[in-house]
Amino acid sequence: MPAAGKTSYGKCLSEQLNFAFYDLDAEIEKIHGTTIRHLFAEQGEAHFREIERDILHTFAQKKETIVATGGGTACFYDNINFMNTHGTTVWLNTPKETVVARLLADSERPLWQTILKNDIDLNEKKNLVSAFYDKLYAERAIFYAQAQEVSVCG
């Protein structure tokens, strides 16, 4: 899920194993010279997901590498099977309360923009983010559950 800690845990694990670390979103931004937020806004999610898939595939032959993907990466273009075939996948199943708190503190995530920009009080934002989390989790859990490992963290 977004804000599950993929980048933080990925960096920590890569240091422990002495592996290279890549954040897929950061690689996309570097290659395209713009932000994920801008790609979503200007080209739409469908085009972003194609870019994401194409760059994900560039990691297939890399060894001793950890890649932190975006929260939706596993859910599109059969990416979960691709990742399972070319590496070891881990679902960071971070508790909802932790993810919601992190999302409330970070208004830059593309899928949360409309919720977090509303001029409403914190409790109402929390309720909206929590409801959106529930919807997104219900849609994505079937893909996440295909990961080879599950880690509850947070």
Coordinates of C-alpha atoms in Angstrom, one line a residue:
M1 CA 0.0 0.0 0.0
P2 CA 1.1 3.6 -0.3
A3 CA 3.0 4.7 2.8
A4 CA 3.6 1.1 3.9
G5 CA 7.3 1.8 4.4
K6 CA 8.6 0.1 1.2
T7 CA 11.4 2.6 0.6
S8 CA 12.5 2.8 4.2
Y9 CA 12.6 -0.9 4.7
G10 CA 14.1 -1.5 1.3
K11 CA 17.0 0.9 2.0
C12 CA 17.6 -0.7 5.4
L13 CA 17.6 -4.3 4.0
S14 CA 19.9 -3.3 1.1
E15 CA 22.4 -1.9 3.6
Q16 CA 22.2 -5.1 5.7
L17 CA 22.7 -7.3 2.7
N18 CA 25.1 -4.9 0.9
F19 CA 22.8 -4.9 -2.1
A20 CA 22.1 -2.1 -4.5
F21 CA 18.8 -0.3 -3.7
Y22 CA 16.4 1.4 -6.2
D23 CA 13.1 3.1 -5.6
L24 CA 11.0 2.5 -8.7
D25 CA 9.2 5.8 -8.4
A26 CA 12.5 7.7 -8.0
E27 CA 13.9 5.9 -11.1
I28 CA 10.8 6.9 -13.1
E29 CA 11.2 10.5 -12.0
K30 CA 14.9 10.5 -12.9
I31 CA 14.3 9.0 -16.3
H32 CA 11.3 11.2 -17.2
G33 CA 12.6 14.4 -15.6
T34 CA 9.4 15.1 -13.7
T35 CA 7.5 13.9 -10.7
I36 CA 5.1 11.0 -10.4
R37 CA 2.4 13.5 -9.4
H38 CA 3.0 15.4 -12.7
L39 CA 3.0 12.2 -14.8
F40 CA -0.4 11.2 -13.2
A41 CA -1.8 14.7 -13.8
E42 CA -0.5 15.2 -17.3
Q43 CA -0.6 11.7 -18.8
G44 CA -3.1 9.9 -16.6
E45 CA -2.7 6.8 -14.5
A46 CA -2.9 4.3 -17.5
H47 CA 0.1 5.8 -19.2
F48 CA 2.0 6.1 -15.9
R49 CA 1.4 2.3 -15.3
E50 CA 2.9 1.6 -18.7
I51 CA 6.0 3.6 -17.9
E52 CA 6.2 1.9 -14.5
R53 CA 6.0 -1.6 -16.1
D54 CA 8.7 -0.8 -18.6
I55 CA 11.1 0.5 -16.0
L56 CA 10.3 -2.4 -13.7
H57 CA 11.3 -4.8 -16.4
T58 CA 14.8 -3.2 -16.7
F59 CA 15.6 -4.7 -13.2
A60 CA 15.0 -8.3 -14.3
Q61 CA 18.6 -9.1 -14.9
K62 CA 20.1 -7.3 -12.0
K63 CA 21.5 -9.4 -9.2
E64 CA 21.9 -8.4 -5.5
T65 CA 19.4 -5.6 -5.9
I66 CA 16.4 -4.5 -3.9
V67 CA 13.6 -2.5 -5.7
A68 CA 10.9 -0.7 -3.7
T69 CA 7.9 -0.5 -6.0
G70 CA 5.0 1.9 -5.8
G71 CA 1.9 0.7 -4.0
G72 CA 0.1 -0.1 -7.3
T73 CA 2.9 -1.7 -9.2
A74 CA 1.9 -5.3 -8.3
C75 CA -1.7 -4.7 -9.5
F76 CA -1.1 -3.9 -13.2
Y77 CA 0.2 -5.6 -16.3
D78 CA 0.8 -8.9 -14.5
N79 CA 3.7 -7.2 -12.6
I80 CA 3.3 -9.4 -9.6
N81 CA 4.0 -12.6 -11.6
F82 CA 6.9 -10.8 -13.4
M83 CA 8.4 -9.9 -10.0
N84 CA 7.8 -13.4 -8.6
T85 CA 9.6 -14.9 -11.6
H86 CA 12.6 -12.5 -11.5
G87 CA 13.1 -12.1 -7.7
T88 CA 11.7 -12.5 -4.3
T89 CA 8.6 -10.4 -3.5
V90 CA 7.7 -9.2 0.0
W91 CA 4.3 -7.7 0.9
L92 CA 4.8 -5.1 3.7
N93 CA 1.4 -5.5 5.3
T94 CA 1.6 -2.4 7.5
P95 CA -1.3 -1.8 9.9
K96 CA -4.0 0.5 8.5
E97 CA -3.6 3.0 11.4
T98 CA 0.1 3.5 10.5
V99 CA -0.6 4.0 6.8
V100 CA -3.4 6.4 7.4
A101 CA -1.3 8.5 9.8
R102 CA 1.5 8.6 7.2
L103 CA -0.8 9.6 4.4
L104 CA -2.3 12.4 6.5
A105 CA 1.2 13.7 6.9
D106 CA 2.1 13.5 3.2
S107 CA -0.1 15.5 0.8
E108 CA 2.1 14.8 -2.2
R109 CA 0.9 11.3 -3.1
P110 CA -1.1 11.3 -6.4
L111 CA -3.9 9.0 -5.4
W112 CA -4.6 11.0 -2.2
Q113 CA -4.5 14.5 -3.7
T114 CA -8.2 15.2 -3.8
I115 CA -8.8 14.0 -0.3
L116 CA -5.9 15.8 1.3
K117 CA -6.5 19.1 -0.4
N118 CA -10.0 19.5 0.8
D119 CA -10.5 22.3 3.2
I120 CA -11.9 20.2 6.1
D121 CA -10.9 19.4 9.6
L122 CA -8.4 16.7 10.5
N123 CA -11.0 14.2 11.8
E124 CA -12.9 14.4 8.6
K125 CA -9.7 14.0 6.5
K126 CA -8.8 11.0 8.6
N127 CA -12.2 9.5 8.0
L128 CA -11.9 10.1 4.2
V129 CA -8.4 8.7 4.0
S130 CA -9.4 5.7 6.1
A131 CA -12.4 5.0 3.8
F132 CA -10.3 5.4 0.7
Y133 CA -7.6 3.1 2.2
D134 CA -10.3 0.5 2.8
K135 CA -11.4 0.7 -0.8
L136 CA -7.8 0.6 -2.2
Y137 CA -6.8 -2.3 0.1
A138 CA -9.9 -4.3 -1.0
E139 CA -8.9 -3.8 -4.6
R140 CA -5.2 -4.5 -4.1
A141 CA -4.9 -7.2 -1.5
I142 CA -5.5 -10.0 -4.0
F143 CA -2.4 -8.9 -5.8
Y144 CA -0.3 -8.3 -2.7
A145 CA -1.3 -11.7 -1.3
Q146 CA 0.6 -13.3 -4.3
A147 CA 3.9 -12.1 -2.9
Q148 CA 6.3 -14.8 -1.8
E149 CA 6.7 -13.4 1.7
V150 CA 4.5 -11.3 4.0
S151 CA 5.9 -9.0 6.6
V152 CA 3.7 -7.2 9.1
C153 CA 5.5 -4.0 10.1
G154 CA 4.8 -0.6 11.2

